[in-house]
PDB file of C-alpha atoms in Angstrom:
ATOM      1  CA  MET A   1     145.337 156.576 155.563  1.00 50.00           C
ATOM      2  CA  ASN A   2     142.421 155.177 153.564  1.00 60.00           C
ATOM      3  CA  LEU A   3     140.835 152.106 155.162  1.00 68.00           C
ATOM      4  CA  ASP A   4     138.439 150.051 153.092  1.00 86.00           C
ATOM      5  CA  GLN A   5     135.764 148.937 155.566  1.00 87.00           C
ATOM      6  CA  ARG A   6     134.448 146.276 153.203  1.00 87.00           C
ATOM      7  CA  ALA A   7     137.905 144.678 152.830  1.00 88.00           C
ATOM      8  CA  ILE A   8     138.339 144.676 156.612  1.00 87.00           C
ATOM      9  CA  GLU A   9     134.943 143.017 157.133  1.00 89.00           C
ATOM     10  CA  GLU A  10     135.709 140.375 154.475  1.00 91.00           C
ATOM     11  CA  ARG A  11     139.059 139.611 156.109  1.00 90.00           C
ATOM     12  CA  LEU A  12     137.362 139.280 159.507  1.00 90.00           C
ATOM     13  CA  ALA A  13     134.746 136.947 158.003  1.00 91.00           C
ATOM     14  CA  ARG A  14     137.494 134.706 156.580  1.00 93.00           C
ATOM     15  CA  ARG A  15     139.214 134.593 159.980  1.00 92.00           C
ATOM     16  CA  LEU A  16     135.878 133.861 161.665  1.00 92.00           C
ATOM     17  CA  SER A  17     135.179 130.949 159.299  1.00 93.00           C
ATOM     18  CA  ILE A  18     138.567 129.409 160.175  1.00 93.00           C
ATOM     19  CA  ILE A  19     137.877 129.799 163.909  1.00 92.00           C
ATOM     20  CA  MET A  20     134.368 128.343 163.538  1.00 94.00           C
ATOM     21  CA  ARG A  21     135.789 125.312 161.673  1.00 95.00           C
ATOM     22  CA  GLN A  22     138.319 124.755 164.459  1.00 93.00           C
ATOM     23  CA  GLU A  23     135.649 125.045 167.161  1.00 93.00           C
ATOM     24  CA  THR A  24     133.419 122.603 165.293  1.00 93.00           C
ATOM     25  CA  ASP A  25     136.269 120.087 165.083  1.00 92.00           C
ATOM     26  CA  ASP A  26     136.874 120.617 168.809  1.00 91.00           C
ATOM     27  CA  ALA A  27     133.158 120.027 169.520  1.00 91.00           C
ATOM     28  CA  PHE A  28     133.181 116.666 167.740  1.00 91.00           C
ATOM     29  CA  ARG A  29     136.362 115.646 169.575  1.00 89.00           C
ATOM     30  CA  ALA A  30     135.091 116.748 173.016  1.00 89.00           C
ATOM     31  CA  LYS A  31     131.447 115.738 172.354  1.00 89.00           C
ATOM     32  CA  ALA A  32     130.456 119.093 173.827  1.00 90.00           C
ATOM     33  CA  TRP A  33     129.667 122.641 172.721  1.00 90.00           C
ATOM     34  CA  GLY A  34     130.806 125.659 174.711  1.00 86.00           C
ATOM     35  CA  GLY A  35     131.741 123.433 177.639  1.00 87.00           C
ATOM     36  CA  VAL A  36     128.293 121.787 177.754  1.00 88.00           C
ATOM     37  CA  PRO A  37     128.385 118.023 176.988  1.00 89.00           C
ATOM     38  CA  TRP A  38     126.022 116.689 174.343  1.00 88.00           C
ATOM     39  CA  ALA A  39     122.934 114.897 175.599  1.00 86.00           C
ATOM     40  CA  PRO A  40     123.542 111.140 175.831  1.00 82.00           C
ATOM     41  CA  THR A  41     121.666 108.757 173.574  1.00 78.00           C
ATOM     42  CA  ARG A  42     118.918 106.537 174.967  1.00 74.00           C
ATOM     43  CA  TRP A  43     119.897 103.644 172.686  1.00 68.00           C
ATOM     44  CA  VAL A  44     122.567 101.474 174.260  1.00 64.00           C
ATOM     45  CA  ASN A  45     125.058  99.083 172.650  1.00 58.00           C
ATOM     46  CA  MET A  46     125.436 101.241 169.579  1.00 61.00           C
ATOM     47  CA  ARG A  47     128.636 101.161 167.590  1.00 65.00           C
ATOM     48  CA  GLY A  48     130.645 104.333 168.175  1.00 62.00           C
ATOM     49  CA  SER A  49     129.411 107.682 169.403  1.00 68.00           C
ATOM     50  CA  LEU A  50     126.022 108.946 168.256  1.00 72.00           C
ATOM     51  CA  MET A  51     127.387 111.961 166.346  1.00 77.00           C
ATOM     52  CA  LEU A  52     130.587 110.278 165.144  1.00 77.00           C
ATOM     53  CA  ARG A  53     129.521 106.820 164.018  1.00 77.00           C
ATOM     54  CA  THR A  54     130.525 107.281 160.371  1.00 81.00           C
ATOM     55  CA  GLY A  55     131.943 110.814 160.407  1.00 85.00           C
ATOM     56  CA  ALA A  56     129.658 111.759 157.499  1.00 90.00           C
ATOM     57  CA  LEU A  57     128.094 114.730 159.297  1.00 91.00           C
ATOM     58  CA  ARG A  58     131.454 116.148 160.294  1.00 92.00           C
ATOM     59  CA  ARG A  59     132.841 115.737 156.773  1.00 93.00           C
ATOM     60  CA  SER A  60     129.738 117.263 155.175  1.00 94.00           C
ATOM     61  CA  LEU A  61     130.133 120.650 156.867  1.00 95.00           C
ATOM     62  CA  THR A  62     131.344 123.487 154.654  1.00 95.00           C
ATOM     63  CA  PHE A  63     132.378 126.933 155.859  1.00 95.00           C
ATOM     64  CA  ARG A  64     132.494 129.694 153.254  1.00 94.00           C
ATOM     65  CA  THR A  65     132.354 133.448 153.222  1.00 94.00           C
ATOM     66  CA  GLU A  66     130.244 135.765 151.111  1.00 93.00           C
ATOM     67  CA  GLY A  67     131.307 139.333 151.679  1.00 89.00           C
ATOM     68  CA  ASN A  68     131.204 139.909 155.418  1.00 91.00           C
ATOM     69  CA  ARG A  69     129.116 136.794 156.206  1.00 93.00           C
ATOM     70  CA  VAL A  70     130.121 133.249 157.137  1.00 94.00           C
ATOM     71  CA  ILE A  71     127.846 130.564 155.683  1.00 94.00           C
ATOM     72  CA  VAL A  72     127.882 127.099 157.220  1.00 95.00           C
ATOM     73  CA  SER A  73     126.090 124.350 155.320  1.00 95.00           C
ATOM     74  CA  SER A  74     125.779 120.586 155.222  1.00 94.00           C
ATOM     75  CA  SER A  75     124.473 118.126 152.674  1.00 94.00           C
ATOM     76  CA  MET A  76     123.134 115.934 155.495  1.00 93.00           C
ATOM     77  CA  THR A  77     119.396 116.395 156.037  1.00 92.00           C
ATOM     78  CA  TYR A  78     119.688 115.764 159.775  1.00 91.00           C
ATOM     79  CA  ALA A  79     122.419 118.345 160.470  1.00 93.00           C
ATOM     80  CA  GLN A  80     120.091 121.182 161.457  1.00 94.00           C
ATOM     81  CA  ILE A  81     117.884 119.106 163.766  1.00 94.00           C
ATOM     82  CA  HIS A  82     120.927 117.803 165.658  1.00 92.00           C
ATOM     83  CA  ASN A  83     122.471 121.274 165.922  1.00 94.00           C
ATOM     84  CA  GLU A  84     119.257 122.964 167.109  1.00 94.00           C
ATOM     85  CA  GLY A  85     117.202 120.098 168.555  1.00 94.00           C
ATOM     86  CA  GLY A  86     113.513 119.588 167.894  1.00 95.00           C
ATOM     87  CA  VAL A  87     110.716 117.127 167.221  1.00 95.00           C
ATOM     88  CA  VAL A  88     110.384 114.891 164.165  1.00 92.00           C
ATOM     89  CA  THR A  89     107.108 113.169 163.318  1.00 91.00           C
ATOM     90  CA  VAL A  90     107.306 110.089 161.105  1.00 89.00           C
ATOM     91  CA  PRO A  91     104.500 107.865 159.858  1.00 91.00           C
ATOM     92  CA  VAL A  92     104.488 104.299 161.180  1.00 87.00           C
ATOM     93  CA  THR A  93     104.449 101.980 158.166  1.00 92.00           C
ATOM     94  CA  ASP A  94     103.850  98.244 157.890  1.00 93.00           C
ATOM     95  CA  LYS A  95     107.505  97.845 156.945  1.00 94.00           C
ATOM     96  CA  MET A  96     108.525  99.523 160.219  1.00 92.00           C
ATOM     97  CA  ARG A  97     106.241  97.226 162.207  1.00 93.00           C
ATOM     98  CA  ARG A  98     107.780  94.137 160.520  1.00 95.00           C
ATOM     99  CA  TYR A  99     111.246  95.490 161.351  1.00 94.00           C
ATOM    100  CA  PHE A 100     110.316  95.970 165.024  1.00 93.00           C
ATOM    101  CA  PHE A 101     108.856  92.444 165.203  1.00 94.00           C
ATOM    102  CA  ALA A 102     112.044  91.066 163.667  1.00 95.00           C
ATOM    103  CA  MET A 103     114.232  93.032 166.099  1.00 94.00           C
ATOM    104  CA  HIS A 104     112.150  91.812 169.052  1.00 95.00           C
ATOM    105  CA  HIS A 105     112.482  88.234 167.833  1.00 95.00           C
ATOM    106  CA  LYS A 106     116.245  88.673 167.375  1.00 94.00           C
ATOM    107  CA  THR A 107     117.033  90.554 170.605  1.00 93.00           C
ATOM    108  CA  GLY A 108     114.108  89.931 172.950  1.00 92.00           C
ATOM    109  CA  VAL A 109     113.962  93.656 173.776  1.00 91.00           C
ATOM    110  CA  GLN A 110     110.422  94.549 174.866  1.00 91.00           C
ATOM    111  CA  ARG A 111     110.652  98.096 173.470  1.00 88.00           C
ATOM    112  CA  TYR A 112     110.689  96.643 169.936  1.00 90.00           C
ATOM    113  CA  LEU A 113     107.570  94.595 170.625  1.00 92.00           C
ATOM    114  CA  ALA A 114     105.792  97.639 172.045  1.00 90.00           C
ATOM    115  CA  MET A 115     106.647  99.641 168.937  1.00 88.00           C
ATOM    116  CA  ALA A 116     105.499  96.841 166.634  1.00 91.00           C
ATOM    117  CA  LEU A 117     102.144  96.455 168.422  1.00 91.00           C
ATOM    118  CA  SER A 118     101.515 100.179 168.859  1.00 88.00           C
ATOM    119  CA  ARG A 119      98.297 101.498 167.312  1.00 87.00           C
ATOM    120  CA  LYS A 120      99.931 104.843 166.596  1.00 86.00           C
ATOM    121  CA  GLN A 121      99.839 106.054 163.009  1.00 88.00           C
ATOM    122  CA  GLN A 122     102.654 108.521 163.631  1.00 89.00           C
ATOM    123  CA  TYR A 123     105.677 108.332 165.855  1.00 84.00           C
ATOM    124  CA  ARG A 124     107.039 111.454 167.531  1.00 89.00           C
ATOM    125  CA  ILE A 125     110.807 111.543 168.000  1.00 87.00           C
ATOM    126  CA  VAL A 126     112.305 114.218 170.261  1.00 91.00           C
ATOM    127  CA  ILE A 127     115.881 114.995 169.310  1.00 91.00           C
ATOM    128  CA  PRO A 128     117.803 116.910 171.993  1.00 92.00           C
ATOM    129  CA  ARG A 129     120.100 119.730 170.992  1.00 92.00           C
ATOM    130  CA  ARG A 130     123.634 118.545 170.307  1.00 92.00           C
ATOM    131  CA  GLN A 131     125.111 121.753 168.964  1.00 92.00           C
ATOM    132  CA  PHE A 132     128.316 121.472 166.978  1.00 93.00           C
ATOM    133  CA  VAL A 133     128.484 124.789 165.110  1.00 94.00           C
ATOM    134  CA  GLY A 134     127.761 128.406 165.995  1.00 91.00           C
ATOM    135  CA  ILE A 135     129.183 131.385 167.851  1.00 89.00           C
ATOM    136  CA  THR A 136     130.249 131.239 171.506  1.00 86.00           C
ATOM    137  CA  PRO A 137     131.949 133.783 173.782  1.00 84.00           C
ATOM    138  CA  GLU A 138     135.133 131.809 173.134  1.00 86.00           C
ATOM    139  CA  THR A 139     134.699 132.510 169.397  1.00 86.00           C
ATOM    140  CA  HIS A 140     134.766 136.250 170.068  1.00 82.00           C
ATOM    141  CA  LYS A 141     137.900 135.908 172.225  1.00 86.00           C
ATOM    142  CA  ARG A 142     139.695 133.869 169.571  1.00 86.00           C
ATOM    143  CA  LEU A 143     138.710 136.329 166.831  1.00 83.00           C
ATOM    144  CA  GLU A 144     139.983 139.278 168.839  1.00 84.00           C
ATOM    145  CA  ALA A 145     143.243 137.446 169.558  1.00 83.00           C
ATOM    146  CA  ARG A 146     143.797 136.799 165.824  1.00 72.00           C
ATOM    147  CA  SER A 147     142.992 140.381 164.776  1.00 64.00           C
TER     148      SER A 147
END
């Protein structure tokens, strides 16, 4: 019997991409990855869940195979930072300060006033990891079960 290793690897990659898509959908539904819940947001009274407010991130994910590899991509610029976590540094502009003053005037929240009056030229935002795509031990089990 002549087995084509390349064809087998490509078939496994296609199966893996299907499993990864299913696990990603499960992660958005459960708001957890690999049984670990996503970090909660510090901003209260927000409409919807942090990662599901519009559904744009979830819809933007594409899973494709190239040979024996699975490539996951997103058109959303913030997808990677949410999946891996990290620090973002943004400049504080006059427009931002006016916005924070307006929000303080509208809501009375002191955090907005503090941000508007801050002397900082840059603002450091720490984004916790909220993984929604990748490989888990469960992925391996599901792949073996489908093979």
